[in-house]
Short mmCIF file of N, CA, C and O in Angstrom, two decimals:
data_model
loop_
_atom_site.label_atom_id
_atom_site.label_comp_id
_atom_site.label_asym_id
_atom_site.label_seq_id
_atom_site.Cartn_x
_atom_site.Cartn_y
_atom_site.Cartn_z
N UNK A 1 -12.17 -0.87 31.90
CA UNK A 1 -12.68 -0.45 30.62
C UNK A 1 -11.86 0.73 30.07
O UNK A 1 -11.33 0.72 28.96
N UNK A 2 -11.79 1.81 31.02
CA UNK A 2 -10.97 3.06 30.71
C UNK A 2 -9.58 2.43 30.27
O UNK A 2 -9.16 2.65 29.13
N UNK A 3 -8.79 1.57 31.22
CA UNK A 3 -7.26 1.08 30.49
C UNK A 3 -7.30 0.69 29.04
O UNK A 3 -6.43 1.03 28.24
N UNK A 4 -8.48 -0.12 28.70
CA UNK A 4 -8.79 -1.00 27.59
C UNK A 4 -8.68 -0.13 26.94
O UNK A 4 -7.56 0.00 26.44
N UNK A 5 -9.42 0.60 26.72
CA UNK A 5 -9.57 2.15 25.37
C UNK A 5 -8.42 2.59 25.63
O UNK A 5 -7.75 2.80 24.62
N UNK A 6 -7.58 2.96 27.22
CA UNK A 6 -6.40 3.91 26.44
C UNK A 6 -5.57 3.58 25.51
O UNK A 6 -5.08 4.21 24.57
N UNK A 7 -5.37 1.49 26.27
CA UNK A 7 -4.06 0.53 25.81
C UNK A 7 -4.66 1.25 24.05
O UNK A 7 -4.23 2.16 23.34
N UNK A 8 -5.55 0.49 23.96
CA UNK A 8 -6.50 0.48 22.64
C UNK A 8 -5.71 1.95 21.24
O UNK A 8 -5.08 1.85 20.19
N UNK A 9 -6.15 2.93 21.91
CA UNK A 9 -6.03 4.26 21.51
C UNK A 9 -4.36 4.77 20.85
O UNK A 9 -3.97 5.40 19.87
N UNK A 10 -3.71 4.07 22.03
CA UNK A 10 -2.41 4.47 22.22
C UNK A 10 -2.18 3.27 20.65
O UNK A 10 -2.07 3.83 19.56
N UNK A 11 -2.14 2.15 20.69
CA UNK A 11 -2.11 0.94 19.72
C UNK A 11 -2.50 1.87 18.45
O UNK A 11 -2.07 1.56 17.34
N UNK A 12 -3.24 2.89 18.61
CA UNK A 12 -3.52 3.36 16.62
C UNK A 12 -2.79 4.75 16.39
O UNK A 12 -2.82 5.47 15.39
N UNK A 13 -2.13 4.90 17.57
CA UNK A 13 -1.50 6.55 17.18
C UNK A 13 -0.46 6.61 16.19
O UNK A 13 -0.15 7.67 15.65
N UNK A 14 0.16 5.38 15.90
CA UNK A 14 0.86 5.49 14.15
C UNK A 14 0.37 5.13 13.23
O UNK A 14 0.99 4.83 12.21
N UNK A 15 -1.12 5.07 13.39
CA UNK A 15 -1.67 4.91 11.92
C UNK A 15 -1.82 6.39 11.39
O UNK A 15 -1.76 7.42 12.07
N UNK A 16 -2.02 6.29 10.09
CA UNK A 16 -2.28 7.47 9.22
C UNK A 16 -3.99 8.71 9.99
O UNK A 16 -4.15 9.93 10.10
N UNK A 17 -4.66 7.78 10.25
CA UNK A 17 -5.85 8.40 11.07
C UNK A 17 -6.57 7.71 12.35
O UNK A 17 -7.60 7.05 12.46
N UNK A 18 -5.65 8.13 13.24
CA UNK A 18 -5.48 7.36 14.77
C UNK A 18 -7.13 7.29 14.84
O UNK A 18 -7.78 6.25 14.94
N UNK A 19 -7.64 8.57 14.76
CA UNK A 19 -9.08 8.29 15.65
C UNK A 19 -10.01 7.55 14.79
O UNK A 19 -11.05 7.12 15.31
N UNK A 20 -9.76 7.33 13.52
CA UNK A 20 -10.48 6.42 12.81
C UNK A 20 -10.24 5.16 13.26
O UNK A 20 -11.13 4.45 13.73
N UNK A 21 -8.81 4.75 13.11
CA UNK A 21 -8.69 3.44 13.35
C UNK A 21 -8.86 3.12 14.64
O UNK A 21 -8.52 1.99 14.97
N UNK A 22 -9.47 4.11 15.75
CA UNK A 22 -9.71 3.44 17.15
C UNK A 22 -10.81 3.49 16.99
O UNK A 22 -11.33 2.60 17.67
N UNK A 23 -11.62 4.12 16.40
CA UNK A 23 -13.41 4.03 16.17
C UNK A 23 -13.04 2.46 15.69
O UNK A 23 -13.19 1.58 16.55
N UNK A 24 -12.74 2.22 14.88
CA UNK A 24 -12.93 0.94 13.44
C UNK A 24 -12.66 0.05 14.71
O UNK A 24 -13.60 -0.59 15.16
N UNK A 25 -11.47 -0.02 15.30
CA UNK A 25 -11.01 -0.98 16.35
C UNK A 25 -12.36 -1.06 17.23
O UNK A 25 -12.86 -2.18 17.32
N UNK A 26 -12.98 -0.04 17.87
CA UNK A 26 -13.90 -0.28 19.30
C UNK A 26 -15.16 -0.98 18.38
O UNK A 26 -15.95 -1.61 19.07
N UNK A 27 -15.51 -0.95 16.66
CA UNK A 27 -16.82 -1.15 16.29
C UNK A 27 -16.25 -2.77 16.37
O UNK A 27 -16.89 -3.63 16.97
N UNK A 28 -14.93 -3.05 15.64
CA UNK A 28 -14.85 -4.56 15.64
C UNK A 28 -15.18 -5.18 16.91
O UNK A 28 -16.10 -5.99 17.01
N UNK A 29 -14.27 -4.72 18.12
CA UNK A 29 -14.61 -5.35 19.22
C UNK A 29 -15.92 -5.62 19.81
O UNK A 29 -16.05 -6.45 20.70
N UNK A 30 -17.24 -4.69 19.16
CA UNK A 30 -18.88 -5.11 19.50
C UNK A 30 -19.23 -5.90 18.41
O UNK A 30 -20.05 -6.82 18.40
N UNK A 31 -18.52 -5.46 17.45
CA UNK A 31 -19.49 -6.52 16.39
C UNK A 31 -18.57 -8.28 16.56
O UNK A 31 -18.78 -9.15 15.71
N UNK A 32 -17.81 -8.47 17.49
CA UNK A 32 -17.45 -9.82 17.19
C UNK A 32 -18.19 -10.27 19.01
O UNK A 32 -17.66 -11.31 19.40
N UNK A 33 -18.62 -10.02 19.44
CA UNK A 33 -19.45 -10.35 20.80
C UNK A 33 -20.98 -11.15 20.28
O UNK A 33 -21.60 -10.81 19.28
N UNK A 34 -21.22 -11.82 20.83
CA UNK A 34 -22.66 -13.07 20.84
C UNK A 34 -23.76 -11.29 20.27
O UNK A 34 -23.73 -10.09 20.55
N UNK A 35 -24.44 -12.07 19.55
CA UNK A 35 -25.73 -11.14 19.12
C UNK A 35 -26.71 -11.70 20.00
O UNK A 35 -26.49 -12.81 20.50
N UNK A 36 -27.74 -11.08 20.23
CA UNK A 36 -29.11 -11.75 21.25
C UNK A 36 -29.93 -10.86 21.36
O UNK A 36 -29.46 -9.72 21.41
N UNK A 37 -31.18 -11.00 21.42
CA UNK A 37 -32.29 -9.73 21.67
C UNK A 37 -33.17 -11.15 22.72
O UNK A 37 -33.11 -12.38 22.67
N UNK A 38 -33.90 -10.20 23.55
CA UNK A 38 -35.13 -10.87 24.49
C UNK A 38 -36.08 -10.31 23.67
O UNK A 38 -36.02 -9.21 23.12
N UNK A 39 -37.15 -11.30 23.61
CA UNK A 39 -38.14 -10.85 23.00
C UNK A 39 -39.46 -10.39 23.84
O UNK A 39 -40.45 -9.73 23.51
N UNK A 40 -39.04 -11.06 25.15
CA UNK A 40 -40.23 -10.75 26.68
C UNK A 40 -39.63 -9.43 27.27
O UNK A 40 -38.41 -9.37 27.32
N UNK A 41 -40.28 -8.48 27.66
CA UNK A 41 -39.46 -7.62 28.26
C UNK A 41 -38.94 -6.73 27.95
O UNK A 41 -39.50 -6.42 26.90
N UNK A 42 -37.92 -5.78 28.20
CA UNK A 42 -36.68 -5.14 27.47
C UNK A 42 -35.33 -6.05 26.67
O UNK A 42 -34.72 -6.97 27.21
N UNK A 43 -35.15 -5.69 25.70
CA UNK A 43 -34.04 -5.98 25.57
C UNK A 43 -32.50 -5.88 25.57
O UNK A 43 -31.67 -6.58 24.99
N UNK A 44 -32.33 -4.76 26.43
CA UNK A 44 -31.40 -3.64 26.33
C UNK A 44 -30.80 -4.46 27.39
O UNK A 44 -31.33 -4.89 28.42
N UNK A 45 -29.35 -4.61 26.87
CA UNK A 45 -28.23 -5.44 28.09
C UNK A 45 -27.16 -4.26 28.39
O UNK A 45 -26.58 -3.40 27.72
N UNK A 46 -27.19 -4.70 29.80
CA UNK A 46 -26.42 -2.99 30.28
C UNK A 46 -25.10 -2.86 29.40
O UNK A 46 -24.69 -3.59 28.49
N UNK A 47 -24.75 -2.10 29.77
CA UNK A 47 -23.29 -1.35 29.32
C UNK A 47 -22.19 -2.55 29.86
O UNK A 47 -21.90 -3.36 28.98
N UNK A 48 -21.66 -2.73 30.94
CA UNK A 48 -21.04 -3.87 31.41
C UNK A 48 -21.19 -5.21 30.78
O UNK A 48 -20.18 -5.85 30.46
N UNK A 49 -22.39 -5.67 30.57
CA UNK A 49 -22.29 -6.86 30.14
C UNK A 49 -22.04 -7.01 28.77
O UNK A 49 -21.29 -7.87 28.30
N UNK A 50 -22.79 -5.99 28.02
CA UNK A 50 -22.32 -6.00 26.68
C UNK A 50 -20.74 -5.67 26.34
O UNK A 50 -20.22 -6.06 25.30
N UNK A 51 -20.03 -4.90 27.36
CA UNK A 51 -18.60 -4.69 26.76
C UNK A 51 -17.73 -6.66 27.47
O UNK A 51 -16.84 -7.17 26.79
N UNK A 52 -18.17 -7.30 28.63
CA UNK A 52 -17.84 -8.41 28.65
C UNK A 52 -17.99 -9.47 27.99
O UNK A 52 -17.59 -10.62 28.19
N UNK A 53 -19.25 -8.53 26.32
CA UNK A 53 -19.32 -10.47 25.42
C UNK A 53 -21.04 -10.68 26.06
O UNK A 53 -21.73 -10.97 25.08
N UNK A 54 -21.62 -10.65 26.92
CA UNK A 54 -22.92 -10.97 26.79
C UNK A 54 -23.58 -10.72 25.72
O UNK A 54 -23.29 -9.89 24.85
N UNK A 55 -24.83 -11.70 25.80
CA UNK A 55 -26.00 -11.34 24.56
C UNK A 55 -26.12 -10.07 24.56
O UNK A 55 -26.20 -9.56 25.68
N UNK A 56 -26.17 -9.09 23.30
CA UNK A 56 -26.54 -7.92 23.23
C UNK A 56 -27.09 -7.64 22.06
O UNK A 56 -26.53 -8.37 21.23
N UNK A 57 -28.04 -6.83 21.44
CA UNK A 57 -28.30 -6.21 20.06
C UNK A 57 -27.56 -4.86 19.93
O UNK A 57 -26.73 -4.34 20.68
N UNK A 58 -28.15 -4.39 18.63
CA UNK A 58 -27.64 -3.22 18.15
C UNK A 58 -27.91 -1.64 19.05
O UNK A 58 -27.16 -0.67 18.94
N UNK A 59 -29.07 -1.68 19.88
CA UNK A 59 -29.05 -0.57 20.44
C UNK A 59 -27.78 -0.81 21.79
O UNK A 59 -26.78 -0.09 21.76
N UNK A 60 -27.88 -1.52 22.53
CA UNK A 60 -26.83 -1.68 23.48
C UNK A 60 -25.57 -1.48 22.78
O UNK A 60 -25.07 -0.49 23.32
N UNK A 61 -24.76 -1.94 21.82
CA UNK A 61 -23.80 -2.21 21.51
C UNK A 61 -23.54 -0.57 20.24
O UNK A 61 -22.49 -0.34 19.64
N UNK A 62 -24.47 0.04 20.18
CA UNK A 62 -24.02 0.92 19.67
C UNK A 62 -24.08 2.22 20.71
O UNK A 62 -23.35 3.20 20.57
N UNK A 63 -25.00 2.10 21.70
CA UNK A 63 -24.86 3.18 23.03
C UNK A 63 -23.06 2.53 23.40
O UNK A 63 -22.23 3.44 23.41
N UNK A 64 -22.69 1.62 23.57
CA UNK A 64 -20.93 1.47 24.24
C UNK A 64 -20.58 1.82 23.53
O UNK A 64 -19.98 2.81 23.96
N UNK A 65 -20.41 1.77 22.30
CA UNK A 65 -19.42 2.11 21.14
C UNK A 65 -19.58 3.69 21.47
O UNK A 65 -18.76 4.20 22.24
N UNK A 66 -20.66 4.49 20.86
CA UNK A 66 -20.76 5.96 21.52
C UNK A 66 -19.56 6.13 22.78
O UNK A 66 -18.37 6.42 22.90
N UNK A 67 -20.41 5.86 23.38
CA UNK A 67 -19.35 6.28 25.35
C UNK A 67 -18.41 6.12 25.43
O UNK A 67 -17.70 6.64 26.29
N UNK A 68 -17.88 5.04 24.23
CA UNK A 68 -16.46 4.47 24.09
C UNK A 68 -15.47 5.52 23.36
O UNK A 68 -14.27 5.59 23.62
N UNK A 69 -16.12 6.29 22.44
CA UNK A 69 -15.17 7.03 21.93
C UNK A 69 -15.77 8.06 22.31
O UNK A 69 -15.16 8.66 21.43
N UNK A 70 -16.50 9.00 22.88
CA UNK A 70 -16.49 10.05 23.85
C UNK A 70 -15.63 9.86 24.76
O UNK A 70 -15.01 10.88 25.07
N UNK A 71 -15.46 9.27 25.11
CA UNK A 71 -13.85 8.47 26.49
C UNK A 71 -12.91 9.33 25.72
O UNK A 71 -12.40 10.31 26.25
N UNK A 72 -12.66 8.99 24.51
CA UNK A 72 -11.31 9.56 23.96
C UNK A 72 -11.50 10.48 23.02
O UNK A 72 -10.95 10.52 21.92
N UNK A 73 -12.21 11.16 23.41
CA UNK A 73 -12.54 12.86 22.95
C UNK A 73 -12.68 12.42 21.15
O UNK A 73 -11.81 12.53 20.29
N UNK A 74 -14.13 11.87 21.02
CA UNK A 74 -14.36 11.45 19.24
C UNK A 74 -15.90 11.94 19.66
O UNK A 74 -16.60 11.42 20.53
N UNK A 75 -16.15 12.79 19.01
CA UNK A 75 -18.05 13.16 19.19
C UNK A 75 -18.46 11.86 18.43
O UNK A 75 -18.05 11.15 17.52
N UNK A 76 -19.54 11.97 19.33
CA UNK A 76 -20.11 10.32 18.91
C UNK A 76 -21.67 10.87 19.20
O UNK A 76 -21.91 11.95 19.74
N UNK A 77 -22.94 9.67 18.63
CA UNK A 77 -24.23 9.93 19.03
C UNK A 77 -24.83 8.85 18.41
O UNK A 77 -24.39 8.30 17.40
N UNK A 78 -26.25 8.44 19.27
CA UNK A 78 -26.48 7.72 19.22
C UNK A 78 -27.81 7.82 17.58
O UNK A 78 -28.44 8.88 17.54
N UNK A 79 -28.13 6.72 16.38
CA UNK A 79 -29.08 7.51 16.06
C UNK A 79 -30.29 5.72 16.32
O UNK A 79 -29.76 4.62 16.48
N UNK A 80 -31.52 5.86 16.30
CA UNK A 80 -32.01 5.05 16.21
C UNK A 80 -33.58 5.54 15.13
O UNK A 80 -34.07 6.66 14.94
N UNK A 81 -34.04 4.05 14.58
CA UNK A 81 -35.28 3.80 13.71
C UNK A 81 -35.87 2.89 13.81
O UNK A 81 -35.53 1.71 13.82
N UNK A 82 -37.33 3.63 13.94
CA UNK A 82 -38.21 2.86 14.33
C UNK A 82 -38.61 2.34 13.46
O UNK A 82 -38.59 1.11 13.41
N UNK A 83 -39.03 2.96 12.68
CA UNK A 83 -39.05 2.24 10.99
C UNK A 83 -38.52 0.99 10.69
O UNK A 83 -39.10 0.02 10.19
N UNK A 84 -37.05 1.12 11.16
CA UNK A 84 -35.85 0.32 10.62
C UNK A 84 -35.81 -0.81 11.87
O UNK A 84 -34.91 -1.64 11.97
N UNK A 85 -36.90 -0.68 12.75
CA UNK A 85 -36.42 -1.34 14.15
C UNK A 85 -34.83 -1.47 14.14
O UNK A 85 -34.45 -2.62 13.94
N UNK A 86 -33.79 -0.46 14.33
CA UNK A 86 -32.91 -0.96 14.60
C UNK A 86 -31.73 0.11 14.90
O UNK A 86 -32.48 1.04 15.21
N UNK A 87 -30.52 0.62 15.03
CA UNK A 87 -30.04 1.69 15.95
C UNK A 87 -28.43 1.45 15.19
O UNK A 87 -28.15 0.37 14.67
N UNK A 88 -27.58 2.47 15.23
CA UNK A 88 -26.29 2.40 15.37
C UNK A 88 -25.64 4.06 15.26
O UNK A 88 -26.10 5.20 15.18
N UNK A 89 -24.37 3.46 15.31
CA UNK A 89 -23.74 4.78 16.15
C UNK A 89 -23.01 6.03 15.45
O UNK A 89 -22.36 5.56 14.52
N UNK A 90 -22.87 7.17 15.49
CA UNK A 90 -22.52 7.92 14.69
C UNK A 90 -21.17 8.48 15.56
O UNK A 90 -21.06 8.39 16.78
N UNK A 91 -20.16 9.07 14.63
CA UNK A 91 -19.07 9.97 15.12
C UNK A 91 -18.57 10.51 14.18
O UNK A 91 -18.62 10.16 13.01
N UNK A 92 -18.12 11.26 14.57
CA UNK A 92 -17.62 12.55 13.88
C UNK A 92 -16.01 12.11 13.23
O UNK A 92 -15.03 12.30 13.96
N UNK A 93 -15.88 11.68 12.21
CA UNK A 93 -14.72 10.99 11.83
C UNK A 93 -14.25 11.91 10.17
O UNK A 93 -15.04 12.24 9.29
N UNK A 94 -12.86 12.13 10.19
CA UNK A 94 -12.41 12.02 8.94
C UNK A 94 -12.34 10.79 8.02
O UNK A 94 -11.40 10.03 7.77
N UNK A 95 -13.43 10.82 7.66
CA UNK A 95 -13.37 9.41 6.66
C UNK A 95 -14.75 9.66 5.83
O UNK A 95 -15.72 10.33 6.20
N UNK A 96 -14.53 8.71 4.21
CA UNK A 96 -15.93 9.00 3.55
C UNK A 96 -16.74 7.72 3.95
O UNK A 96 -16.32 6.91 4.78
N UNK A 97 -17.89 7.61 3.29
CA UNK A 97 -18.92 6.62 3.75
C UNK A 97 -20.16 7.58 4.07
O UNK A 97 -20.33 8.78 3.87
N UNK A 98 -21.26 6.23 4.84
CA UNK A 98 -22.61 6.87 5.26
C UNK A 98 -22.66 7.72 6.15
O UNK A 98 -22.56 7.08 7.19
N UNK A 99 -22.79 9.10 6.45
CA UNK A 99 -23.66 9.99 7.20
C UNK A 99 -24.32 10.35 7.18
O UNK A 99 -25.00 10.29 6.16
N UNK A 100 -24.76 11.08 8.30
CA UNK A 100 -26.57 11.78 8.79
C UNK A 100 -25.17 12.63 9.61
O UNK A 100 -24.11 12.44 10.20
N UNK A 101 -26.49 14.10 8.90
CA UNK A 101 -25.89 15.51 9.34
C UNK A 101 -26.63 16.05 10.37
O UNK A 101 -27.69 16.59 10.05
N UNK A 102 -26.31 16.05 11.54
CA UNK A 102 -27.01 17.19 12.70
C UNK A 102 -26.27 18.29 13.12
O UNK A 102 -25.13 18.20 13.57
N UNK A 103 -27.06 19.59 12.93
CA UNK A 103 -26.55 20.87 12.72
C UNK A 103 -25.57 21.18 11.68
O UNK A 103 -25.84 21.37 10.49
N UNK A 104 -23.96 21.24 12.42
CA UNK A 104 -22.87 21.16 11.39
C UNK A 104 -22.08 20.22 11.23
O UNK A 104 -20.94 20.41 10.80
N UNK A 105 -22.64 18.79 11.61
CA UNK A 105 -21.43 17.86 12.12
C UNK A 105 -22.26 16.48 11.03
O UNK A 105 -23.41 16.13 10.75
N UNK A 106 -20.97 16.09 10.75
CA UNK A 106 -21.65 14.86 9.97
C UNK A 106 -21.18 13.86 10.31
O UNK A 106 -20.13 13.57 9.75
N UNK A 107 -21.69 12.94 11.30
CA UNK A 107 -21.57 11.78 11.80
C UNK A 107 -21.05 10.60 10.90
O UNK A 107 -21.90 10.36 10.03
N UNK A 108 -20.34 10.06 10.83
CA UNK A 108 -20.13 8.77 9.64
C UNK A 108 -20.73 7.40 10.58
O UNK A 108 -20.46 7.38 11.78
N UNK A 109 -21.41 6.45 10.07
CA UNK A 109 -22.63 5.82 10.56
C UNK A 109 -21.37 4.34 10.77
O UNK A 109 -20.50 4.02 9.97
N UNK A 110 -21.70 3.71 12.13
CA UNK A 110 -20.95 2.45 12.50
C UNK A 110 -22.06 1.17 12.78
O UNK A 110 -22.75 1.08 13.80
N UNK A 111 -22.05 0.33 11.79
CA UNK A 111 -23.11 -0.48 12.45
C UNK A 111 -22.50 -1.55 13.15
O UNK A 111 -21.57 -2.13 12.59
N UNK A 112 -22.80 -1.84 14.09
CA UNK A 112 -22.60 -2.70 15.29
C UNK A 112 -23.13 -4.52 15.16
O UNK A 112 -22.66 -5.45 15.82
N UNK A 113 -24.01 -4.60 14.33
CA UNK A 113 -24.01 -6.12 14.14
C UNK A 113 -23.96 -6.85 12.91
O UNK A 113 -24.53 -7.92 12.70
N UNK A 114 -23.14 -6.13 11.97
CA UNK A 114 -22.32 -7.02 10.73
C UNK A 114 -21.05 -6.48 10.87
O UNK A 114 -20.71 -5.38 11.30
N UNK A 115 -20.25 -7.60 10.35
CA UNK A 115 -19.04 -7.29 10.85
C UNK A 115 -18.52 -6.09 9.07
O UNK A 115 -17.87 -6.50 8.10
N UNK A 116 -18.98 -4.98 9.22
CA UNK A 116 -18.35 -3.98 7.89
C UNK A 116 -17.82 -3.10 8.81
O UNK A 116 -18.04 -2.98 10.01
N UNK A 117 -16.73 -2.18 7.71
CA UNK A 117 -16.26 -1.10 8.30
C UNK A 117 -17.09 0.47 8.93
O UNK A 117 -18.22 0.85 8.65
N UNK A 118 -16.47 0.89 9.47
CA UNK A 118 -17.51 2.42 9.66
C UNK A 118 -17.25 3.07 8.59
O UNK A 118 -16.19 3.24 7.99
N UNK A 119 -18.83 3.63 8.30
CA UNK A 119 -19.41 4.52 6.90
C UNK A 119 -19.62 3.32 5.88
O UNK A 119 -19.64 3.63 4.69
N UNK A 120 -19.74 2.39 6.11
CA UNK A 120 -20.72 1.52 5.63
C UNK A 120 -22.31 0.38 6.33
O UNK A 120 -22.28 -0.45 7.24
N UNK A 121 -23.29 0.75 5.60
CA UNK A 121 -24.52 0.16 6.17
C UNK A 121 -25.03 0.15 4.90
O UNK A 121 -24.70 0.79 3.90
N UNK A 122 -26.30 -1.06 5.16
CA UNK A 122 -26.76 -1.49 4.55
C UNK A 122 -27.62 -0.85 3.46
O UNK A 122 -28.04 0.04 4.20
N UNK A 123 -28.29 -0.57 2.17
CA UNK A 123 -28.37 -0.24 1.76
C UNK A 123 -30.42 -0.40 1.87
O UNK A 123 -31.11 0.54 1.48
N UNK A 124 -30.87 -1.25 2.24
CA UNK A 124 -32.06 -0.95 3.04
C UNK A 124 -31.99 -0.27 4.33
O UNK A 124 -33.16 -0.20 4.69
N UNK A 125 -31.54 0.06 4.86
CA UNK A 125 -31.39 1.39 5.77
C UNK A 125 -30.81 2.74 5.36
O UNK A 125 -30.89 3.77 6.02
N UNK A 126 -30.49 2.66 4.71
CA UNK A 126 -29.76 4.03 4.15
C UNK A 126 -30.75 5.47 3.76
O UNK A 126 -30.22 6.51 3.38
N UNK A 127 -32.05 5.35 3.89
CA UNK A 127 -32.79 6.55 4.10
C UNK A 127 -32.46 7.60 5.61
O UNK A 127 -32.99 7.44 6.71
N UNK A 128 -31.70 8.40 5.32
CA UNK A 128 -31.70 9.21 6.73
C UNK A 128 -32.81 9.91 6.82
O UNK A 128 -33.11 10.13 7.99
N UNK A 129 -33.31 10.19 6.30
CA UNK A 129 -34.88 10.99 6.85
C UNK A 129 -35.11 9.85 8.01
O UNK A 129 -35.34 10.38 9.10
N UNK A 130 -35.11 8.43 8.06
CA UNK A 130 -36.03 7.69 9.22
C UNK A 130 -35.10 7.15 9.64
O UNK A 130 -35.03 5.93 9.53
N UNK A 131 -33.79 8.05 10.41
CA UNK A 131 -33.00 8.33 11.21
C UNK A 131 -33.26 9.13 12.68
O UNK A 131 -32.70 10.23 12.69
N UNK A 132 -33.90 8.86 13.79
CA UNK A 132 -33.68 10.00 15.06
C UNK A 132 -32.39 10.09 15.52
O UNK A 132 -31.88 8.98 15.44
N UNK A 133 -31.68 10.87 15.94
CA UNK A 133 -30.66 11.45 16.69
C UNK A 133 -30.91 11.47 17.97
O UNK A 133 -31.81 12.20 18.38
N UNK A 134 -30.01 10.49 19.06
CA UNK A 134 -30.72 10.50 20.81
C UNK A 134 -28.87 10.79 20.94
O UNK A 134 -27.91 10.02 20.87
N UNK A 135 -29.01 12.61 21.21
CA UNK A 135 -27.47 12.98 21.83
C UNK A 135 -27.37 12.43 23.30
O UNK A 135 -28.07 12.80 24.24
N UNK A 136 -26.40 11.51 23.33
CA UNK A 136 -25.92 11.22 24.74
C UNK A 136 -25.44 12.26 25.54
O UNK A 136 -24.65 13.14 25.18
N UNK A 137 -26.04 12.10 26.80
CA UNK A 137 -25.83 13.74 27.60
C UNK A 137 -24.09 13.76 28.00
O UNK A 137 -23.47 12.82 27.49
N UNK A 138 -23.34 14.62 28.76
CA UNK A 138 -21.92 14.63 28.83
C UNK A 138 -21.59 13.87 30.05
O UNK A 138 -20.41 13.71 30.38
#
C-alpha cells in the first residue's frame, strides 16, 4: 500500500499542485472500486479490503482516502452526517471548492462515491452545520 502511494505521489510531482493532484488521484482510485453497503450488521469493510476493490460505502472509503494522504504528509479528516446518512473526507488542500472549517484549517470536501473532483459535492449535502468532524488519531 505504502509503495502504491509513494509510486502514486512521486507520478504528480510535475504537476502544477502535486498534493492536489495526489489527493484527486487517491479519491479516483476509491471512487472507481464496487460500491456496497450490508444492510444486516455493520457495514464498514476494513481498510484492506476496501483499498483491494471489495464492496465498500462512503464511510470506509473515505476513512482510506484520509490515512492515504496522511501517509504523505496532506492533513486529512474524517467528517460524517447523520442527517445526511453519509460521510466523506476532508484535507487540507490548495484548491477552491466545498469546505468545512475546523479551528484554522479549511478542509476541501472529497466525496468518495460519485465519480467528481475534490471540492465538489452535492448540493443536497452542502449544509456544513450537519457536518461532525471524527479527527483520525496520529
Amino acid at each position: 500500500c505504502f509503495a502504491f502511494c509513494s509510486n502514486l505521489f512521486m507520478d504528480c510531482m510535475e504537476s502544477e499542485n502535486p498534493q492536489f493532484a495526489y489527493a484527486q488521484k487517491m479519491l479516483q482510485f476509491v471512487q472507481d472500486k464496487k460500491y456496497g453497503r450490508t444492510p444486516e450488521g455493520t457495514d464498514f469493510t476494513d481498510l484492506c479490503s476496501t483499498f483491494l476493490g471489495k464492496k465498500s460505502d462512503c464511510d470506509s472509503r473515505s476513512i482510506l482516502v484520509a490515512i492515504l494522504l496522511h501517509q504523505m504528509n496532506i492533513e486529512s479528516t474524517l467528517f460524517v452526517s447523520p442527517e445526511y446518512s453519509h460521510a466523506v473526507v476532508g484535507a487540507v488542500l490548495d484548491k477552491s471548492g466545498a469546505k468545512i472549517q475546523v479551528g484554522n484549517k479549511n478542509y476541501l470536501l472529497g466525496e468518495t462515491t460519485a465519480k467528481v473532483d475534490f471540492g465538489l459535492i452535492a448540493s443536497n449535502l452542502n449544509d456544513t452545520s450537519k457536518w461532525i468532524n471524527i479527527q483520525l488519531s496520529e
